[in-house]
GROMACS .gro file of N, CA and C in nm:
model
  474
    1UNK      N    1   4.695   7.790  -5.080
    1UNK     CA    2   4.703   7.921  -4.983
    1UNK      C    3   4.565   7.930  -4.927
    2UNK      N    4   4.438   7.866  -4.971
    2UNK     CA    5   4.349   7.872  -4.850
    2UNK      C    6   4.368   7.808  -4.751
    3UNK      N    7   4.447   7.704  -4.775
    3UNK     CA    8   4.432   7.631  -4.623
    3UNK      C    9   4.527   7.668  -4.530
    4UNK      N   10   4.613   7.751  -4.621
    4UNK     CA   11   4.745   7.811  -4.515
    4UNK      C   12   4.671   7.944  -4.444
    5UNK      N   13   4.569   8.033  -4.503
    5UNK     CA   14   4.491   8.135  -4.453
    5UNK      C   15   4.380   8.084  -4.364
    6UNK      N   16   4.351   7.982  -4.387
    6UNK     CA   17   4.254   7.923  -4.284
    6UNK      C   18   4.279   7.915  -4.162
    7UNK      N   19   4.422   7.847  -4.207
    7UNK     CA   20   4.534   7.801  -4.042
    7UNK      C   21   4.564   7.920  -3.962
    8UNK      N   22   4.609   8.048  -4.072
    8UNK     CA   23   4.620   8.158  -4.013
    8UNK      C   24   4.526   8.232  -3.923
    9UNK      N   25   4.401   8.216  -3.970
    9UNK     CA   26   4.294   8.311  -3.931
    9UNK      C   27   4.241   8.215  -3.762
   10UNK      N   28   4.282   8.093  -3.805
   10UNK     CA   29   4.256   8.009  -3.655
   10UNK      C   30   4.337   8.066  -3.577
   11UNK      N   31   4.472   8.071  -3.599
   11UNK     CA   32   4.572   8.069  -3.533
   11UNK      C   33   4.572   8.238  -3.486
   12UNK      N   34   4.542   8.310  -3.546
   12UNK     CA   35   4.553   8.451  -3.497
   12UNK      C   36   4.395   8.472  -3.391
   13UNK      N   37   4.285   8.393  -3.415
   13UNK     CA   38   4.118   8.374  -3.355
   13UNK      C   39   4.165   8.340  -3.213
   14UNK      N   40   4.266   8.243  -3.183
   14UNK     CA   41   4.301   8.192  -3.052
   14UNK      C   42   4.368   8.266  -2.983
   15UNK      N   43   4.486   8.368  -3.036
   15UNK     CA   44   4.505   8.480  -2.950
   15UNK      C   45   4.492   8.573  -2.934
   16UNK      N   46   4.397   8.595  -3.015
   16UNK     CA   47   4.329   8.753  -3.011
   16UNK      C   48   4.193   8.748  -2.970
   17UNK      N   49   4.109   8.640  -2.928
   17UNK     CA   50   4.002   8.625  -2.933
   17UNK      C   51   3.911   8.692  -2.798
   18UNK      N   52   4.077   8.716  -2.699
   18UNK     CA   53   3.992   8.759  -2.559
   18UNK      C   54   4.053   8.900  -2.563
   19UNK      N   55   4.085   8.940  -2.674
   19UNK     CA   56   4.126   9.080  -2.657
   19UNK      C   57   4.088   9.181  -2.780
   20UNK      N   58   4.015   9.125  -2.860
   20UNK     CA   59   3.951   9.185  -2.985
   20UNK      C   60   3.820   9.132  -2.974
   21UNK      N   61   3.710   9.203  -3.067
   21UNK     CA   62   3.581   9.158  -3.064
   21UNK      C   63   3.604   9.156  -3.242
   22UNK      N   64   3.604   9.044  -3.299
   22UNK     CA   65   3.590   8.991  -3.447
   22UNK      C   66   3.451   8.953  -3.501
   23UNK      N   67   3.373   9.054  -3.544
   23UNK     CA   68   3.216   9.054  -3.573
   23UNK      C   69   3.233   8.921  -3.708
   24UNK      N   70   3.334   8.967  -3.803
   24UNK     CA   71   3.335   8.877  -3.927
   24UNK      C   72   3.474   8.854  -3.996
   25UNK      N   73   3.437   8.746  -4.069
   25UNK     CA   74   3.578   8.723  -4.128
   25UNK      C   75   3.524   8.726  -4.265
   26UNK      N   76   3.621   8.792  -4.364
   26UNK     CA   77   3.614   8.800  -4.477
   26UNK      C   78   3.766   8.725  -4.577
   27UNK      N   79   3.758   8.631  -4.652
   27UNK     CA   80   3.856   8.548  -4.688
   27UNK      C   81   3.881   8.548  -4.856
   28UNK      N   82   3.958   8.589  -4.922
   28UNK     CA   83   3.889   8.586  -5.042
   28UNK      C   84   4.042   8.559  -5.181
   29UNK      N   85   3.989   8.479  -5.277
   29UNK     CA   86   4.051   8.390  -5.362
   29UNK      C   87   4.031   8.415  -5.504
   30UNK      N   88   4.134   8.433  -5.570
   30UNK     CA   89   4.098   8.485  -5.716
   30UNK      C   90   4.104   8.330  -5.776
   31UNK      N   91   4.077   8.244  -5.746
   31UNK     CA   92   4.041   8.092  -5.820
   31UNK      C   93   3.920   8.025  -5.798
   32UNK      N   94   3.839   8.035  -5.903
   32UNK     CA   95   3.717   7.988  -5.859
   32UNK      C   96   3.696   7.872  -5.871
   33UNK      N   97   3.740   7.774  -5.934
   33UNK     CA   98   3.792   7.621  -5.882
   33UNK      C   99   3.818   7.591  -5.743
   34UNK      N  100   3.891   7.676  -5.634
   34UNK     CA  101   3.917   7.657  -5.502
   34UNK      C  102   3.781   7.692  -5.464
   35UNK      N  103   3.711   7.825  -5.470
   35UNK     CA  104   3.603   7.833  -5.441
   35UNK      C  105   3.450   7.735  -5.442
   36UNK      N  106   3.474   7.681  -5.536
   36UNK     CA  107   3.368   7.618  -5.608
   36UNK      C  108   3.401   7.461  -5.490
   37UNK      N  109   3.551   7.422  -5.459
   37UNK     CA  110   3.556   7.301  -5.370
   37UNK      C  111   3.538   7.373  -5.248
   38UNK      N  112   3.576   7.491  -5.203
   38UNK     CA  113   3.588   7.528  -5.027
   38UNK      C  114   3.373   7.499  -4.987
   39UNK      N  115   3.320   7.581  -5.108
   39UNK     CA  116   3.173   7.562  -5.100
   39UNK      C  117   3.080   7.416  -5.084
   40UNK      N  118   3.170   7.331  -5.149
   40UNK     CA  119   3.081   7.210  -5.124
   40UNK      C  120   3.146   7.119  -5.018
   41UNK      N  121   3.061   7.038  -5.027
   41UNK     CA  122   3.086   6.880  -4.890
   41UNK      C  123   3.219   6.803  -4.947
   42UNK      N  124   3.341   6.783  -4.867
   42UNK     CA  125   3.452   6.719  -4.900
   42UNK      C  126   3.445   6.613  -5.001
   43UNK      N  127   3.356   6.544  -4.911
   43UNK     CA  128   3.370   6.400  -5.005
   43UNK      C  129   3.302   6.410  -5.134
   44UNK      N  130   3.276   6.499  -5.188
   44UNK     CA  131   3.243   6.515  -5.330
   44UNK      C  132   3.377   6.530  -5.418
   45UNK      N  133   3.506   6.535  -5.381
   45UNK     CA  134   3.638   6.552  -5.447
   45UNK      C  135   3.735   6.446  -5.444
   46UNK      N  136   3.845   6.435  -5.501
   46UNK     CA  137   3.894   6.335  -5.458
   46UNK      C  138   4.034   6.329  -5.357
   47UNK      N  139   4.043   6.281  -5.329
   47UNK     CA  140   4.140   6.251  -5.157
   47UNK      C  141   4.221   6.393  -5.098
   48UNK      N  142   4.281   6.426  -5.198
   48UNK     CA  143   4.404   6.570  -5.172
   48UNK      C  144   4.329   6.654  -5.160
   49UNK      N  145   4.210   6.654  -5.210
   49UNK     CA  146   4.135   6.806  -5.229
   49UNK      C  147   4.040   6.801  -5.111
   50UNK      N  148   3.987   6.714  -5.100
   50UNK     CA  149   3.915   6.683  -4.993
   50UNK      C  150   3.921   6.666  -4.852
   51UNK      N  151   4.083   6.631  -4.848
   51UNK     CA  152   4.180   6.647  -4.729
   51UNK      C  153   4.199   6.814  -4.658
   52UNK      N  154   4.207   6.871  -4.797
   52UNK     CA  155   4.235   7.026  -4.770
   52UNK      C  156   4.095   7.076  -4.737
   53UNK      N  157   4.006   7.080  -4.845
   53UNK     CA  158   3.885   7.127  -4.791
   53UNK      C  159   3.810   7.111  -4.634
   54UNK      N  160   3.878   6.978  -4.629
   54UNK     CA  161   3.790   6.942  -4.500
   54UNK      C  162   3.874   7.000  -4.373
   55UNK      N  163   3.984   6.988  -4.365
   55UNK     CA  164   4.049   7.098  -4.287
   55UNK      C  165   4.030   7.254  -4.303
   56UNK      N  166   3.972   7.286  -4.403
   56UNK     CA  167   3.983   7.458  -4.401
   56UNK      C  168   3.823   7.467  -4.338
   57UNK      N  169   3.729   7.364  -4.391
   57UNK     CA  170   3.595   7.389  -4.345
   57UNK      C  171   3.588   7.379  -4.184
   58UNK      N  172   3.723   7.309  -4.114
   58UNK     CA  173   3.733   7.313  -3.980
   58UNK      C  174   3.811   7.450  -3.944
   59UNK      N  175   3.846   7.499  -3.986
   59UNK     CA  176   3.892   7.647  -3.929
   59UNK      C  177   3.825   7.764  -3.992
   60UNK      N  178   3.759   7.764  -4.080
   60UNK     CA  179   3.679   7.859  -4.155
   60UNK      C  180   3.538   7.818  -4.206
   61UNK      N  181   3.448   7.899  -4.166
   61UNK     CA  182   3.329   7.908  -4.267
   61UNK      C  183   3.335   7.903  -4.416
   62UNK      N  184   3.272   7.794  -4.511
   62UNK     CA  185   3.278   7.848  -4.640
   62UNK      C  186   3.200   7.972  -4.684
   63UNK      N  187   3.086   8.009  -4.605
   63UNK     CA  188   3.023   8.159  -4.632
   63UNK      C  189   3.125   8.310  -4.609
   64UNK      N  190   3.230   8.235  -4.542
   64UNK     CA  191   3.306   8.398  -4.530
   64UNK      C  192   3.400   8.384  -4.703
   65UNK      N  193   3.419   8.300  -4.772
   65UNK     CA  194   3.500   8.260  -4.861
   65UNK      C  195   3.429   8.345  -5.004
   66UNK      N  196   3.505   8.478  -5.049
   66UNK     CA  197   3.433   8.525  -5.183
   66UNK      C  198   3.550   8.508  -5.274
   67UNK      N  199   3.533   8.586  -5.412
   67UNK     CA  200   3.606   8.583  -5.526
   67UNK      C  201   3.665   8.705  -5.558
   68UNK      N  202   3.786   8.737  -5.562
   68UNK     CA  203   3.854   8.866  -5.584
   68UNK      C  204   3.871   8.868  -5.723
   69UNK      N  205   3.872   8.980  -5.780
   69UNK     CA  206   3.940   8.992  -5.913
   69UNK      C  207   4.098   9.010  -5.885
   70UNK      N  208   4.175   8.894  -6.025
   70UNK     CA  209   4.332   8.879  -5.972
   70UNK      C  210   4.408   8.994  -5.994
   71UNK      N  211   4.334   9.102  -6.060
   71UNK     CA  212   4.394   9.259  -6.074
   71UNK      C  213   4.378   9.320  -5.925
   72UNK      N  214   4.260   9.236  -5.825
   72UNK     CA  215   4.272   9.324  -5.685
   72UNK      C  216   4.346   9.234  -5.614
   73UNK      N  217   4.431   9.129  -5.651
   73UNK     CA  218   4.473   9.024  -5.552
   73UNK      C  219   4.635   9.070  -5.533
   74UNK      N  220   4.665   9.135  -5.410
   74UNK     CA  221   4.832   9.151  -5.378
   74UNK      C  222   4.889   9.048  -5.389
   75UNK      N  223   4.853   8.907  -5.366
   75UNK     CA  224   4.928   8.793  -5.351
   75UNK      C  225   4.972   8.774  -5.529
   76UNK      N  226   4.910   8.806  -5.642
   76UNK     CA  227   4.955   8.798  -5.770
   76UNK      C  228   5.102   8.881  -5.833
   77UNK      N  229   5.124   9.024  -5.728
   77UNK     CA  230   5.202   9.086  -5.731
   77UNK      C  231   5.366   8.995  -5.705
   78UNK      N  232   5.338   8.912  -5.611
   78UNK     CA  233   5.494   8.845  -5.610
   78UNK      C  234   5.522   8.747  -5.737
   79UNK      N  235   5.430   8.719  -5.773
   79UNK     CA  236   5.429   8.595  -5.880
   79UNK      C  237   5.426   8.652  -6.046
   80UNK      N  238   5.449   8.801  -6.028
   80UNK     CA  239   5.466   8.867  -6.193
   80UNK      C  240   5.584   8.871  -6.208
   81UNK      N  241   5.687   8.863  -6.160
   81UNK     CA  242   5.811   8.861  -6.207
   81UNK      C  243   5.880   9.030  -6.177
   82UNK      N  244   5.808   9.090  -6.050
   82UNK     CA  245   5.805   9.224  -6.033
   82UNK      C  246   5.989   9.246  -5.956
   83UNK      N  247   6.012   9.366  -5.988
   83UNK     CA  248   6.142   9.363  -5.932
   83UNK      C  249   6.144   9.413  -5.816
   84UNK      N  250   6.248   9.389  -5.673
   84UNK     CA  251   6.181   9.479  -5.558
   84UNK      C  252   6.205   9.660  -5.580
   85UNK      N  253   6.231   9.716  -5.625
   85UNK     CA  254   6.236   9.867  -5.642
   85UNK      C  255   6.057   9.884  -5.768
   86UNK      N  256   6.028   9.785  -5.785
   86UNK     CA  257   5.864   9.830  -5.874
   86UNK      C  258   5.799   9.766  -5.698
   87UNK      N  259   5.793   9.676  -5.654
   87UNK     CA  260   5.739   9.653  -5.504
   87UNK      C  261   5.727   9.775  -5.448
   88UNK      N  262   5.844   9.814  -5.427
   88UNK     CA  263   5.802   9.932  -5.309
   88UNK      C  264   5.685  10.045  -5.321
   89UNK      N  265   5.692  10.052  -5.455
   89UNK     CA  266   5.598  10.190  -5.499
   89UNK      C  267   5.464  10.131  -5.547
   90UNK      N  268   5.439   9.966  -5.506
   90UNK     CA  269   5.344   9.920  -5.573
   90UNK      C  270   5.246   9.940  -5.451
   91UNK      N  271   5.097  10.014  -5.459
   91UNK     CA  272   5.060  10.012  -5.333
   91UNK      C  273   4.936   9.928  -5.290
   92UNK      N  274   4.914   9.844  -5.409
   92UNK     CA  275   4.818   9.712  -5.360
   92UNK      C  276   4.900   9.568  -5.330
   93UNK      N  277   5.060   9.577  -5.348
   93UNK     CA  278   5.155   9.496  -5.240
   93UNK      C  279   5.119   9.529  -5.084
   94UNK      N  280   5.142   9.706  -5.095
   94UNK     CA  281   5.134   9.704  -4.944
   94UNK      C  282   4.988   9.788  -4.869
   95UNK      N  283   4.904   9.759  -4.937
   95UNK     CA  284   4.805   9.826  -4.857
   95UNK      C  285   4.694   9.762  -4.907
   96UNK      N  286   4.690   9.654  -5.025
   96UNK     CA  287   4.581   9.561  -5.052
   96UNK      C  288   4.500   9.635  -5.197
   97UNK      N  289   4.381   9.573  -5.211
   97UNK     CA  290   4.302   9.660  -5.299
   97UNK      C  291   4.235   9.786  -5.236
   98UNK      N  292   4.228   9.888  -5.312
   98UNK     CA  293   4.207  10.029  -5.306
   98UNK      C  294   4.035   9.997  -5.215
   99UNK      N  295   3.955   9.902  -5.258
   99UNK     CA  296   3.822   9.916  -5.162
   99UNK      C  297   3.836   9.855  -5.050
  100UNK      N  298   3.924   9.842  -4.998
  100UNK     CA  299   3.962   9.790  -4.859
  100UNK      C  300   3.944   9.908  -4.732
  101UNK      N  301   4.020   9.992  -4.790
  101UNK     CA  302   3.972  10.130  -4.755
  101UNK      C  303   3.815  10.183  -4.689
  102UNK      N  304   3.780  10.140  -4.784
  102UNK     CA  305   3.651  10.153  -4.766
  102UNK      C  306   3.532  10.090  -4.691
  103UNK      N  307   3.411  10.122  -4.594
  103UNK     CA  308   3.335  10.051  -4.531
  103UNK      C  309   3.288   9.880  -4.604
  104UNK      N  310   3.338   9.810  -4.520
  104UNK     CA  311   3.333   9.649  -4.568
  104UNK      C  312   3.199   9.654  -4.632
  105UNK      N  313   3.045   9.743  -4.614
  105UNK     CA  314   2.941   9.691  -4.677
  105UNK      C  315   2.982   9.765  -4.812
  106UNK      N  316   3.097   9.786  -4.871
  106UNK     CA  317   3.098   9.888  -5.023
  106UNK      C  318   3.216   9.754  -5.070
  107UNK      N  319   3.258   9.657  -4.978
  107UNK     CA  320   3.357   9.570  -5.036
  107UNK      C  321   3.265   9.457  -5.129
  108UNK      N  322   3.333   9.440  -5.274
  108UNK     CA  323   3.282   9.327  -5.329
  108UNK      C  324   3.258   9.213  -5.256
  109UNK      N  325   3.162   9.180  -5.289
  109UNK     CA  326   3.098   9.003  -5.224
  109UNK      C  327   3.071   8.914  -5.330
  110UNK      N  328   3.126   8.818  -5.341
  110UNK     CA  329   3.095   8.777  -5.499
  110UNK      C  330   3.132   8.643  -5.467
  111UNK      N  331   3.106   8.552  -5.539
  111UNK     CA  332   3.156   8.412  -5.537
  111UNK      C  333   3.101   8.353  -5.651
  112UNK      N  334   3.193   8.291  -5.731
  112UNK     CA  335   3.207   8.221  -5.846
  112UNK      C  336   3.191   8.102  -5.808
  113UNK      N  337   3.050   8.068  -5.814
  113UNK     CA  338   2.993   7.922  -5.802
  113UNK      C  339   3.023   7.810  -5.919
  114UNK      N  340   2.956   7.711  -5.885
  114UNK     CA  341   2.937   7.585  -5.986
  114UNK      C  342   2.863   7.665  -6.141
  115UNK      N  343   2.806   7.733  -6.107
  115UNK     CA  344   2.707   7.787  -6.214
  115UNK      C  345   2.815   7.868  -6.314
  116UNK      N  346   2.872   7.928  -6.267
  116UNK     CA  347   2.993   8.048  -6.331
  116UNK      C  348   3.066   7.953  -6.385
  117UNK      N  349   3.131   7.848  -6.350
  117UNK     CA  350   3.191   7.782  -6.390
  117UNK      C  351   3.201   7.720  -6.579
  118UNK      N  352   3.279   7.725  -6.626
  118UNK     CA  353   3.250   7.669  -6.797
  118UNK      C  354   3.287   7.508  -6.722
  119UNK      N  355   3.177   7.419  -6.790
  119UNK     CA  356   3.157   7.291  -6.766
  119UNK      C  357   3.308   7.235  -6.779
  120UNK      N  358   3.421   7.299  -6.907
  120UNK     CA  359   3.497   7.224  -6.914
  120UNK      C  360   3.645   7.196  -6.784
  121UNK      N  361   3.582   7.288  -6.679
  121UNK     CA  362   3.690   7.327  -6.612
  121UNK      C  363   3.643   7.236  -6.464
  122UNK      N  364   3.512   7.180  -6.500
  122UNK     CA  365   3.482   7.117  -6.337
  122UNK      C  366   3.585   6.998  -6.311
  123UNK      N  367   3.550   6.940  -6.208
  123UNK     CA  368   3.660   6.835  -6.155
  123UNK      C  369   3.541   6.759  -6.129
  124UNK      N  370   3.607   6.643  -6.211
  124UNK     CA  371   3.524   6.485  -6.201
  124UNK      C  372   3.523   6.446  -6.029
  125UNK      N  373   3.349   6.427  -6.032
  125UNK     CA  374   3.401   6.339  -5.895
  125UNK      C  375   3.429   6.187  -5.885
  126UNK      N  376   3.500   6.218  -5.761
  126UNK     CA  377   3.563   6.047  -5.773
  126UNK      C  378   3.419   5.991  -5.716
  127UNK      N  379   3.397   5.871  -5.771
  127UNK     CA  380   3.294   5.769  -5.758
  127UNK      C  381   3.343   5.694  -5.663
  128UNK      N  382   3.264   5.623  -5.520
  128UNK     CA  383   3.322   5.577  -5.449
  128UNK      C  384   3.222   5.420  -5.474
  129UNK      N  385   3.264   5.327  -5.487
  129UNK     CA  386   3.218   5.218  -5.489
  129UNK      C  387   3.226   5.122  -5.356
  130UNK      N  388   3.161   5.038  -5.276
  130UNK     CA  389   3.181   4.983  -5.192
  130UNK      C  390   3.205   4.811  -5.218
  131UNK      N  391   3.243   4.712  -5.186
  131UNK     CA  392   3.251   4.644  -5.202
  131UNK      C  393   3.215   4.502  -5.103
  132UNK      N  394   3.158   4.415  -5.091
  132UNK     CA  395   3.177   4.315  -4.931
  132UNK      C  396   3.187   4.188  -5.003
  133UNK      N  397   3.278   4.119  -4.922
  133UNK     CA  398   3.281   3.984  -4.992
  133UNK      C  399   3.310   3.899  -4.842
  134UNK      N  400   3.267   3.801  -4.813
  134UNK     CA  401   3.293   3.733  -4.668
  134UNK      C  402   3.296   3.592  -4.716
  135UNK      N  403   3.383   3.479  -4.636
  135UNK     CA  404   3.347   3.377  -4.671
  135UNK      C  405   3.268   3.279  -4.531
  136UNK      N  406   3.197   3.225  -4.526
  136UNK     CA  407   3.151   3.120  -4.374
  136UNK      C  408   3.186   3.038  -4.380
  137UNK      N  409   3.278   3.017  -4.290
  137UNK     CA  410   3.344   2.913  -4.252
  137UNK      C  411   3.279   2.824  -4.104
  138UNK      N  412   3.240   2.716  -4.086
  138UNK     CA  413   3.196   2.697  -3.947
  138UNK      C  414   3.308   2.596  -3.910
  139UNK      N  415   3.400   2.689  -3.825
  139UNK     CA  416   3.459   2.608  -3.740
  139UNK      C  417   3.443   2.522  -3.657
  140UNK      N  418   3.345   2.508  -3.639
  140UNK     CA  419   3.315   2.449  -3.520
  140UNK      C  420   3.246   2.297  -3.566
  141UNK      N  421   3.196   2.311  -3.658
  141UNK     CA  422   3.199   2.133  -3.727
  141UNK      C  423   3.309   2.101  -3.797
  142UNK      N  424   3.398   2.163  -3.819
  142UNK     CA  425   3.561   2.150  -3.873
  142UNK      C  426   3.599   2.109  -3.746
  143UNK      N  427   3.613   2.154  -3.625
  143UNK     CA  428   3.676   2.063  -3.557
  143UNK      C  429   3.591   1.947  -3.480
  144UNK      N  430   3.453   1.959  -3.460
  144UNK     CA  431   3.390   1.805  -3.442
  144UNK      C  432   3.410   1.698  -3.521
  145UNK      N  433   3.436   1.745  -3.653
  145UNK     CA  434   3.480   1.616  -3.760
  145UNK      C  435   3.642   1.566  -3.744
  146UNK      N  436   3.741   1.647  -3.705
  146UNK     CA  437   3.903   1.633  -3.688
  146UNK      C  438   3.888   1.589  -3.566
  147UNK      N  439   3.833   1.607  -3.440
  147UNK     CA  440   3.862   1.572  -3.289
  147UNK      C  441   3.739   1.528  -3.234
  148UNK      N  442   3.760   1.382  -3.214
  148UNK     CA  443   3.648   1.323  -3.137
  148UNK      C  444   3.648   1.383  -2.984
  149UNK      N  445   3.760   1.398  -2.922
  149UNK     CA  446   3.734   1.408  -2.786
  149UNK      C  447   3.700   1.602  -2.763
  150UNK      N  448   3.636   1.629  -2.648
  150UNK     CA  449   3.635   1.744  -2.609
  150UNK      C  450   3.726   1.825  -2.542
  151UNK      N  451   3.785   1.720  -2.478
  151UNK     CA  452   3.927   1.794  -2.429
  151UNK      C  453   4.014   1.837  -2.512
  152UNK      N  454   4.033   1.759  -2.626
  152UNK     CA  455   4.112   1.817  -2.744
  152UNK      C  456   4.084   1.950  -2.794
  153UNK      N  457   3.929   1.919  -2.832
  153UNK     CA  458   3.938   2.080  -2.917
  153UNK      C  459   3.923   2.159  -2.773
  154UNK      N  460   3.912   2.153  -2.645
  154UNK     CA  461   3.909   2.264  -2.607
  154UNK      C  462   4.037   2.331  -2.567
  155UNK      N  463   4.138   2.232  -2.585
  155UNK     CA  464   4.286   2.234  -2.573
  155UNK      C  465   4.313   2.321  -2.711
  156UNK      N  466   4.273   2.292  -2.853
  156UNK     CA  467   4.326   2.348  -2.927
  156UNK      C  468   4.213   2.528  -2.944
  157UNK      N  469   4.119   2.526  -2.905
  157UNK     CA  470   4.077   2.668  -2.943
  157UNK      C  471   4.135   2.721  -2.836
  158UNK      N  472   4.133   2.699  -2.722
  158UNK     CA  473   4.206   2.785  -2.581
  158UNK      C  474   4.370   2.838  -2.614
   0.00000   0.00000   0.00000
């Protein structure tokens, strides 16, 4: 969802950048693990997560991402099994959290980083090891041993 939001923001900025003056972007997620991924360098994570974090960080700044309580997250309304009749009257779904109506200075700007995560929820870092092996074969010496004529060696090498 965070990658999708970053793509949408990038797309909208391309469209409206010459029509609107956008001074700051606020992105919210209720997933503290996703926020930890977003705020960290991509190489710290396994390939699947690293690729998404990298893509997201190309489109949005990690600093614009903040934590929102699940109770204030309109996206959670769709996953709670509500009937259409219930959604019609649900202000959170249509307007977002109530604090969005106030000035941005009063919005909750919180980030649940690694220090707030329980150690059991941390994702293990994929340790990357490099191994090099090579075999040195002196082809020139081998050719001289096999062929006594320089013209034969030139024909083979050419």
